[in-house]
PDB file of C-alpha atoms in Angstrom:
ATOM      1  CA  MET P 119     123.986  60.872  59.740  1.00 60.00           C
ATOM      2  CA  LEU P 120     121.521  59.457  62.412  1.00 68.00           C
ATOM      3  CA  GLY P 121     122.731  61.824  65.030  1.00 69.00           C
ATOM      4  CA  GLN P 122     120.855  65.007  63.095  1.00 77.00           C
ATOM      5  CA  TYR P 123     117.353  63.406  63.293  1.00 80.00           C
ATOM      6  CA  TYR P 124     117.696  60.986  66.303  1.00 83.00           C
ATOM      7  CA  ARG P 125     118.565  62.485  69.869  1.00 84.00           C
ATOM      8  CA  PHE P 126     120.701  59.531  71.450  1.00 85.00           C
ATOM      9  CA  GLN P 127     119.972  58.462  75.064  1.00 89.00           C
ATOM     10  CA  ILE P 128     122.158  56.790  77.221  1.00 90.00           C
ATOM     11  CA  THR P 129     119.603  54.059  77.648  1.00 92.00           C
ATOM     12  CA  SER P 130     119.336  53.011  73.986  1.00 93.00           C
ATOM     13  CA  VAL P 131     123.405  53.550  73.613  1.00 94.00           C
ATOM     14  CA  MET P 132     124.088  51.304  76.560  1.00 95.00           C
ATOM     15  CA  SER P 133     121.763  48.667  75.112  1.00 95.00           C
ATOM     16  CA  LEU P 134     123.307  48.647  71.860  1.00 95.00           C
ATOM     17  CA  LEU P 135     126.953  48.587  73.554  1.00 97.00           C
ATOM     18  CA  HIS P 136     125.950  45.462  75.474  1.00 97.00           C
ATOM     19  CA  ARG P 137     125.227  43.709  72.391  1.00 97.00           C
ATOM     20  CA  VAL P 138     128.686  45.126  70.667  1.00 98.00           C
ATOM     21  CA  THR P 139     130.660  44.175  73.700  1.00 98.00           C
ATOM     22  CA  GLY P 140     129.264  40.977  73.957  1.00 98.00           C
ATOM     23  CA  VAL P 141     129.984  39.995  70.460  1.00 98.00           C
ATOM     24  CA  VAL P 142     133.630  41.513  71.132  1.00 98.00           C
ATOM     25  CA  ALA P 143     133.788  39.341  74.167  1.00 98.00           C
ATOM     26  CA  SER P 144     132.860  36.442  72.282  1.00 98.00           C
ATOM     27  CA  VAL P 145     135.570  36.680  69.966  1.00 98.00           C
ATOM     28  CA  GLY P 146     138.117  37.166  73.208  1.00 98.00           C
ATOM     29  CA  ALA P 147     136.432  33.756  74.214  1.00 98.00           C
ATOM     30  CA  PHE P 148     138.080  32.037  71.247  1.00 98.00           C
ATOM     31  CA  VAL P 149     141.280  34.099  71.899  1.00 98.00           C
ATOM     32  CA  LEU P 150     141.169  32.606  75.365  1.00 98.00           C
ATOM     33  CA  ALA P 151     140.690  29.050  74.067  1.00 98.00           C
ATOM     34  CA  TRP P 152     143.431  29.455  71.466  1.00 98.00           C
ATOM     35  CA  TRP P 153     145.731  30.879  74.218  1.00 98.00           C
ATOM     36  CA  LEU P 154     145.053  27.955  76.689  1.00 98.00           C
ATOM     37  CA  LEU P 155     145.980  25.429  73.618  1.00 98.00           C
ATOM     38  CA  ALA P 156     148.931  27.300  73.053  1.00 98.00           C
ATOM     39  CA  VAL P 157     149.938  27.093  76.834  1.00 97.00           C
ATOM     40  CA  ALA P 158     148.980  23.150  76.901  1.00 97.00           C
ATOM     41  CA  GLN P 159     151.243  22.729  73.882  1.00 96.00           C
ATOM     42  CA  GLY P 160     154.289  24.865  75.286  1.00 94.00           C
ATOM     43  CA  GLY P 161     157.399  25.245  73.119  1.00 94.00           C
ATOM     44  CA  ASP P 162     157.033  26.938  69.770  1.00 96.00           C
ATOM     45  CA  ALA P 163     153.292  27.376  69.860  1.00 96.00           C
ATOM     46  CA  TYR P 164     153.566  29.331  73.108  1.00 96.00           C
ATOM     47  CA  THR P 165     156.249  31.334  71.956  1.00 96.00           C
ATOM     48  CA  ARG P 166     154.115  32.254  69.026  1.00 97.00           C
ATOM     49  CA  ALA P 167     151.246  32.956  70.787  1.00 97.00           C
ATOM     50  CA  ALA P 168     152.903  35.043  73.575  1.00 95.00           C
ATOM     51  CA  ALA P 169     154.742  36.912  70.850  1.00 96.00           C
ATOM     52  CA  CYS P 170     151.277  37.731  68.793  1.00 97.00           C
ATOM     53  CA  LEU P 171     149.894  38.826  72.042  1.00 95.00           C
ATOM     54  CA  SER P 172     152.450  41.052  73.075  1.00 93.00           C
ATOM     55  CA  SER P 173     152.922  42.818  69.901  1.00 96.00           C
ATOM     56  CA  PRO P 174     151.217  46.202  69.386  1.00 97.00           C
ATOM     57  CA  VAL P 175     148.185  44.884  67.433  1.00 97.00           C
ATOM     58  CA  GLY P 176     147.959  42.041  69.993  1.00 97.00           C
ATOM     59  CA  ARG P 177     148.063  44.744  73.019  1.00 95.00           C
ATOM     60  CA  VAL P 178     145.362  46.694  71.297  1.00 97.00           C
ATOM     61  CA  ALA P 179     143.444  43.805  70.778  1.00 98.00           C
ATOM     62  CA  LEU P 180     143.591  42.570  74.514  1.00 97.00           C
ATOM     63  CA  PHE P 181     142.776  45.779  75.683  1.00 97.00           C
ATOM     64  CA  LEU P 182     139.604  45.990  73.726  1.00 98.00           C
ATOM     65  CA  PHE P 183     138.863  42.705  74.909  1.00 98.00           C
ATOM     66  CA  SER P 184     139.314  43.888  78.593  1.00 98.00           C
ATOM     67  CA  LEU P 185     137.303  47.162  78.362  1.00 98.00           C
ATOM     68  CA  ALA P 186     134.423  45.019  76.439  1.00 98.00           C
ATOM     69  CA  VAL P 187     134.448  42.327  79.198  1.00 98.00           C
ATOM     70  CA  VAL P 188     134.333  44.799  82.159  1.00 98.00           C
ATOM     71  CA  TYR P 189     131.494  46.759  80.456  1.00 98.00           C
ATOM     72  CA  HIS P 190     129.523  43.897  79.602  1.00 98.00           C
ATOM     73  CA  LEU P 191     129.851  42.632  83.061  1.00 98.00           C
ATOM     74  CA  LEU P 192     129.064  45.625  84.907  1.00 98.00           C
ATOM     75  CA  ASN P 193     126.123  46.358  82.557  1.00 98.00           C
ATOM     76  CA  GLY P 194     125.310  42.676  82.864  1.00 98.00           C
ATOM     77  CA  ILE P 195     125.009  43.097  86.586  1.00 98.00           C
ATOM     78  CA  ARG P 196     122.471  46.011  85.735  1.00 97.00           C
ATOM     79  CA  HIS P 197     120.420  43.901  83.567  1.00 97.00           C
ATOM     80  CA  LEU P 198     120.162  41.185  86.295  1.00 97.00           C
ATOM     81  CA  TRP P 199     119.244  43.997  88.879  1.00 97.00           C
ATOM     82  CA  TRP P 200     116.460  44.896  86.080  1.00 97.00           C
ATOM     83  CA  ASP P 201     115.559  41.256  86.004  1.00 95.00           C
ATOM     84  CA  ILE P 202     114.863  41.049  89.866  1.00 95.00           C
ATOM     85  CA  GLY P 203     112.594  44.040  89.075  1.00 95.00           C
ATOM     86  CA  ARG P 204     114.736  46.633  90.646  1.00 96.00           C
ATOM     87  CA  GLY P 205     115.977  50.234  89.441  1.00 94.00           C
ATOM     88  CA  TYR P 206     113.160  50.563  86.807  1.00 93.00           C
ATOM     89  CA  GLU P 207     112.409  54.279  87.668  1.00 95.00           C
ATOM     90  CA  ILE P 208     113.942  56.594  84.921  1.00 94.00           C
ATOM     91  CA  PRO P 209     116.260  58.394  87.264  1.00 95.00           C
ATOM     92  CA  GLN P 210     117.519  55.336  88.762  1.00 96.00           C
ATOM     93  CA  VAL P 211     118.120  53.771  85.042  1.00 95.00           C
ATOM     94  CA  TYR P 212     120.186  56.915  84.392  1.00 96.00           C
ATOM     95  CA  ARG P 213     122.158  56.904  87.130  1.00 96.00           C
ATOM     96  CA  SER P 214     123.420  53.343  87.074  1.00 97.00           C
ATOM     97  CA  GLY P 215     123.941  53.422  83.232  1.00 96.00           C
ATOM     98  CA  TRP P 216     126.156  56.494  83.997  1.00 97.00           C
ATOM     99  CA  THR P 217     127.582  54.486  86.972  1.00 97.00           C
ATOM    100  CA  VAL P 218     128.551  51.732  84.446  1.00 97.00           C
ATOM    101  CA  ALA P 219     129.672  53.990  81.941  1.00 97.00           C
ATOM    102  CA  VAL P 220     132.173  55.618  84.376  1.00 98.00           C
ATOM    103  CA  LEU P 221     133.264  52.572  85.925  1.00 98.00           C
ATOM    104  CA  ALA P 222     133.997  50.409  83.117  1.00 98.00           C
ATOM    105  CA  PRO P 223     136.831  52.321  81.554  1.00 98.00           C
ATOM    106  CA  VAL P 224     138.198  53.005  85.377  1.00 98.00           C
ATOM    107  CA  LEU P 225     138.227  49.425  86.418  1.00 98.00           C
ATOM    108  CA  THR P 226     139.536  48.393  83.008  1.00 98.00           C
ATOM    109  CA  ALA P 227     142.784  51.280  83.359  1.00 97.00           C
ATOM    110  CA  LEU P 228     143.016  49.890  87.176  1.00 97.00           C
ATOM    111  CA  VAL P 229     143.052  45.998  85.949  1.00 97.00           C
ATOM    112  CA  TRP P 230     146.102  47.148  83.445  1.00 96.00           C
ATOM    113  CA  PHE P 231     147.838  49.359  85.561  1.00 96.00           C
ATOM    114  CA  LEU P 232     148.044  46.560  88.007  1.00 95.00           C
ATOM    115  CA  ALA P 233     149.101  43.923  85.460  1.00 94.00           C
ATOM    116  CA  LEU P 234     151.842  46.380  83.957  1.00 92.00           C
ATOM    117  CA  ARG P 235     153.080  47.231  87.188  1.00 89.00           C
ATOM    118  CA  GLY P 236     153.200  43.732  88.550  1.00 71.00           C
ATOM    119  CA  GLY P 237     154.658  41.944  85.452  1.00 55.00           C
ATOM    120  CA  ALA P 238     156.244  42.673  82.087  1.00 48.00           C
TER     121      ALA P 238
ATOM    122  CA  MET R 111      96.321  36.654  65.737  1.00 45.00           C
ATOM    123  CA  SER R 112      95.133  36.725  69.039  1.00 49.00           C
ATOM    124  CA  GLY R 113      93.303  34.334  71.152  1.00 50.00           C
ATOM    125  CA  GLY R 114      90.876  37.285  71.923  1.00 54.00           C
ATOM    126  CA  SER R 115      88.441  37.029  68.751  1.00 57.00           C
ATOM    127  CA  GLN R 116      87.580  33.235  69.308  1.00 55.00           C
ATOM    128  CA  THR R 117      84.133  32.591  70.703  1.00 58.00           C
ATOM    129  CA  PRO R 118      84.731  31.123  74.301  1.00 58.00           C
ATOM    130  CA  VAL R 119      81.844  28.625  73.436  1.00 65.00           C
ATOM    131  CA  THR R 120      83.361  26.506  70.821  1.00 73.00           C
ATOM    132  CA  ASP R 121      86.929  26.731  72.073  1.00 78.00           C
ATOM    133  CA  PHE R 122      87.614  24.475  75.365  1.00 84.00           C
ATOM    134  CA  ARG R 123      91.457  24.726  75.118  1.00 86.00           C
ATOM    135  CA  THR R 124      93.191  26.895  77.828  1.00 88.00           C
ATOM    136  CA  PRO R 125      95.045  30.072  76.490  1.00 85.00           C
ATOM    137  CA  LEU R 126      98.205  28.275  77.495  1.00 83.00           C
ATOM    138  CA  LYS R 127      97.618  25.276  74.867  1.00 84.00           C
ATOM    139  CA  ARG R 128      96.542  27.837  72.258  1.00 82.00           C
ATOM    140  CA  ALA R 129      99.734  29.477  72.904  1.00 78.00           C
ATOM    141  CA  ARG R 130     102.128  26.408  72.967  1.00 76.00           C
ATOM    142  CA  GLY R 131     104.200  26.058  69.738  1.00 71.00           C
ATOM    143  CA  LEU R 132     103.284  29.487  68.392  1.00 73.00           C
ATOM    144  CA  GLY R 133     105.991  32.474  68.548  1.00 67.00           C
ATOM    145  CA  SER R 134     108.104  32.536  71.704  1.00 61.00           C
ATOM    146  CA  ALA R 135     105.967  30.038  73.118  1.00 59.00           C
ATOM    147  CA  LYS R 136     108.806  27.309  72.439  1.00 69.00           C
ATOM    148  CA  THR R 137     111.908  27.468  74.505  1.00 76.00           C
ATOM    149  CA  GLY R 138     112.090  31.172  75.312  1.00 77.00           C
ATOM    150  CA  THR R 139     111.952  30.547  79.193  1.00 84.00           C
ATOM    151  CA  SER R 140     114.767  28.145  79.004  1.00 90.00           C
ATOM    152  CA  HIS R 141     116.344  30.396  77.038  1.00 92.00           C
ATOM    153  CA  PHE R 142     116.160  33.176  78.975  1.00 93.00           C
ATOM    154  CA  TRP R 143     116.866  31.374  82.240  1.00 94.00           C
ATOM    155  CA  LEU R 144     119.881  29.877  80.976  1.00 96.00           C
ATOM    156  CA  GLN R 145     121.394  33.179  79.835  1.00 96.00           C
ATOM    157  CA  ARG R 146     120.686  34.622  83.127  1.00 97.00           C
ATOM    158  CA  ALA R 147     121.878  31.535  85.120  1.00 97.00           C
ATOM    159  CA  THR R 148     125.510  31.879  83.012  1.00 98.00           C
ATOM    160  CA  ALA R 149     125.585  35.419  83.498  1.00 98.00           C
ATOM    161  CA  VAL R 150     125.397  34.955  87.348  1.00 98.00           C
ATOM    162  CA  ALA R 151     128.029  32.471  87.004  1.00 98.00           C
ATOM    163  CA  LEU R 152     130.157  34.422  84.775  1.00 98.00           C
ATOM    164  CA  VAL R 153     130.032  37.389  87.296  1.00 98.00           C
ATOM    165  CA  PHE R 154     132.115  35.751  89.788  1.00 98.00           C
ATOM    166  CA  LEU R 155     134.300  33.454  87.076  1.00 98.00           C
ATOM    167  CA  VAL R 156     135.373  36.419  85.331  1.00 98.00           C
ATOM    168  CA  ALA R 157     136.237  38.438  88.326  1.00 98.00           C
ATOM    169  CA  TRP R 158     138.319  35.673  89.477  1.00 98.00           C
ATOM    170  CA  PHE R 159     139.575  35.037  86.018  1.00 98.00           C
ATOM    171  CA  ILE R 160     140.800  38.593  85.546  1.00 97.00           C
ATOM    172  CA  GLY R 161     142.423  38.594  89.240  1.00 97.00           C
ATOM    173  CA  THR R 162     144.306  35.567  88.190  1.00 97.00           C
ATOM    174  CA  LEU R 163     145.500  36.783  84.932  1.00 96.00           C
ATOM    175  CA  VAL R 164     146.586  40.061  86.656  1.00 95.00           C
ATOM    176  CA  SER R 165     148.768  37.855  89.023  1.00 95.00           C
ATOM    177  CA  LEU R 166     150.408  36.315  86.335  1.00 95.00           C
ATOM    178  CA  ALA R 167     151.224  39.134  84.256  1.00 91.00           C
ATOM    179  CA  GLY R 168     155.061  38.787  82.898  1.00 88.00           C
ATOM    180  CA  ALA R 169     154.953  35.342  84.536  1.00 93.00           C
ATOM    181  CA  ASP R 170     157.014  32.410  82.090  1.00 94.00           C
ATOM    182  CA  LEU R 171     155.227  29.403  80.753  1.00 96.00           C
ATOM    183  CA  GLN R 172     156.068  27.284  83.568  1.00 96.00           C
ATOM    184  CA  THR R 173     154.335  29.598  86.064  1.00 96.00           C
ATOM    185  CA  VAL R 174     151.550  29.744  84.189  1.00 97.00           C
ATOM    186  CA  ARG R 175     151.048  26.012  83.650  1.00 97.00           C
ATOM    187  CA  ALA R 176     151.692  25.389  87.137  1.00 97.00           C
ATOM    188  CA  ALA R 177     148.817  28.047  88.447  1.00 97.00           C
ATOM    189  CA  ILE R 178     146.422  26.497  85.823  1.00 97.00           C
ATOM    190  CA  ALA R 179     147.222  22.789  86.986  1.00 97.00           C
ATOM    191  CA  ARG R 180     146.131  23.836  90.491  1.00 97.00           C
ATOM    192  CA  PRO R 181     143.084  21.641  91.106  1.00 96.00           C
ATOM    193  CA  CYS R 182     141.036  24.694  92.260  1.00 97.00           C
ATOM    194  CA  ASN R 183     141.871  26.985  89.234  1.00 98.00           C
ATOM    195  CA  ALA R 184     141.662  24.240  86.692  1.00 98.00           C
ATOM    196  CA  ILE R 185     138.146  23.454  88.001  1.00 98.00           C
ATOM    197  CA  LEU R 186     137.227  27.169  88.120  1.00 98.00           C
ATOM    198  CA  LEU R 187     138.798  27.810  84.298  1.00 98.00           C
ATOM    199  CA  ALA R 188     136.813  24.845  83.244  1.00 98.00           C
ATOM    200  CA  SER R 189     133.764  26.395  84.546  1.00 98.00           C
ATOM    201  CA  LEU R 190     134.638  29.541  83.175  1.00 98.00           C
ATOM    202  CA  ALA R 191     135.328  27.963  79.705  1.00 98.00           C
ATOM    203  CA  VAL R 192     131.360  26.352  79.722  1.00 98.00           C
ATOM    204  CA  ALA R 193     129.720  29.165  81.332  1.00 98.00           C
ATOM    205  CA  LEU R 194     131.423  31.746  78.870  1.00 98.00           C
ATOM    206  CA  PHE R 195     131.026  29.619  75.684  1.00 98.00           C
ATOM    207  CA  TRP R 196     127.167  29.045  76.668  1.00 98.00           C
ATOM    208  CA  HIS R 197     126.427  32.361  77.347  1.00 98.00           C
ATOM    209  CA  ALA R 198     128.231  33.612  74.087  1.00 98.00           C
ATOM    210  CA  LYS R 199     125.947  31.074  72.190  1.00 98.00           C
ATOM    211  CA  LEU R 200     122.916  32.347  73.679  1.00 97.00           C
ATOM    212  CA  GLY R 201     123.674  35.952  72.893  1.00 97.00           C
ATOM    213  CA  LEU R 202     124.966  35.414  69.509  1.00 98.00           C
ATOM    214  CA  GLN R 203     121.667  33.423  68.729  1.00 96.00           C
ATOM    215  CA  VAL R 204     119.524  36.342  69.876  1.00 96.00           C
ATOM    216  CA  ILE R 205     121.392  38.667  67.629  1.00 97.00           C
ATOM    217  CA  VAL R 206     121.187  36.513  64.839  1.00 97.00           C
ATOM    218  CA  GLU R 207     117.400  36.133  65.501  1.00 94.00           C
ATOM    219  CA  ASP R 208     117.007  40.052  65.569  1.00 95.00           C
ATOM    220  CA  TYR R 209     118.894  41.152  62.576  1.00 95.00           C
ATOM    221  CA  VAL R 210     119.344  38.353  60.079  1.00 95.00           C
ATOM    222  CA  HIS R 211     115.465  37.939  58.728  1.00 94.00           C
ATOM    223  CA  ALA R 212     116.360  35.518  55.821  1.00 95.00           C
ATOM    224  CA  ARG R 213     115.602  31.850  56.694  1.00 93.00           C
ATOM    225  CA  GLY R 214     118.587  30.011  54.962  1.00 96.00           C
ATOM    226  CA  PRO R 215     121.416  32.503  56.131  1.00 96.00           C
ATOM    227  CA  GLY R 216     119.673  32.556  59.557  1.00 96.00           C
ATOM    228  CA  ILE R 217     119.792  29.018  60.077  1.00 96.00           C
ATOM    229  CA  ALA R 218     123.269  28.649  58.525  1.00 97.00           C
ATOM    230  CA  LEU R 219     124.471  31.165  61.003  1.00 97.00           C
ATOM    231  CA  GLN R 220     122.934  29.508  63.949  1.00 97.00           C
ATOM    232  CA  LEU R 221     124.638  26.399  62.890  1.00 98.00           C
ATOM    233  CA  LEU R 222     127.869  27.958  62.959  1.00 98.00           C
ATOM    234  CA  VAL R 223     127.395  29.971  66.374  1.00 98.00           C
ATOM    235  CA  ASN R 224     126.426  26.519  67.968  1.00 98.00           C
ATOM    236  CA  PHE R 225     129.511  24.586  66.195  1.00 98.00           C
ATOM    237  CA  LEU R 226     132.194  27.305  66.996  1.00 98.00           C
ATOM    238  CA  CYS R 227     130.750  27.791  70.513  1.00 98.00           C
ATOM    239  CA  ALA R 228     130.942  24.089  70.990  1.00 98.00           C
ATOM    240  CA  ILE R 229     134.311  23.679  69.781  1.00 98.00           C
ATOM    241  CA  GLY R 230     135.810  26.703  71.470  1.00 98.00           C
ATOM    242  CA  ALA R 231     134.286  25.085  74.893  1.00 98.00           C
ATOM    243  CA  LEU R 232     135.695  21.865  73.887  1.00 98.00           C
ATOM    244  CA  ALA R 233     139.066  22.779  72.887  1.00 98.00           C
ATOM    245  CA  SER R 234     139.437  24.879  76.023  1.00 98.00           C
ATOM    246  CA  LEU R 235     138.487  21.984  78.341  1.00 98.00           C
ATOM    247  CA  PHE R 236     140.845  19.941  76.323  1.00 98.00           C
ATOM    248  CA  ALA R 237     143.730  22.497  76.933  1.00 98.00           C
ATOM    249  CA  ILE R 238     142.981  22.764  80.556  1.00 98.00           C
ATOM    250  CA  ALA R 239     142.949  18.934  81.074  1.00 98.00           C
ATOM    251  CA  ARG R 240     146.269  18.483  79.198  1.00 98.00           C
ATOM    252  CA  ILE R 241     147.798  21.226  81.232  1.00 97.00           C
ATOM    253  CA  ALA R 242     146.240  19.836  84.587  1.00 97.00           C
ATOM    254  CA  LEU R 243     147.131  16.118  83.874  1.00 95.00           C
ATOM    255  CA  SER R 244     150.835  16.513  82.526  1.00 89.00           C
ATOM    256  CA  GLY R 245     151.831  17.118  86.104  1.00 62.00           C
TER     257      GLY R 245
END
């Protein structure tokens, strides 16, 4: 495999993940549109959508969407920081990278903790 | 390839004039800028949306509808839908440009991305309007 010949660095892996999470979040955007249509429709349409989203597959999908969105948002702020010309020193790039890598799952877990504690 | 090989005596065009219409000297700046502008908007809108979703966790349909129908929420949610699908369109476009090198399939995929993102945004706006205006 690639790992035998190529030493992964956090920079390239996070760049790749930014694209992957962007695609996953795009799919999530369509799920959001579908959910909004179901809320607007009400009745059976909403019942079906709610059942679909609270099924095991639906929950896993929602979790993956949330993780992808949180990662993409945090890493996106990192990109915007670079866009204004800051944080380009290699130690800074690694530090911000690890910050995002740690914060993304932690914040996602916090969101789900708050959501599940408050409702359902 | 580059302008360096041309003799300066016979070429009175500026480097900008020569670059126009070639390679990324089309609408690259506009794409770059819109991607960043939507990104900045989405930082705030997505943070607000996640917070709203968490506060609505476990709520019934009537509560969800009442929350979306509140003018402030309806406007923010509509802004989110526009910024989100626009940003998605710009990002997916770059991914297709980078990985799909065949001309036909590339154009077909770009059209698909454009149509789907436009429909996604319009469907979201329609749904939000329907919820907000149904009282």
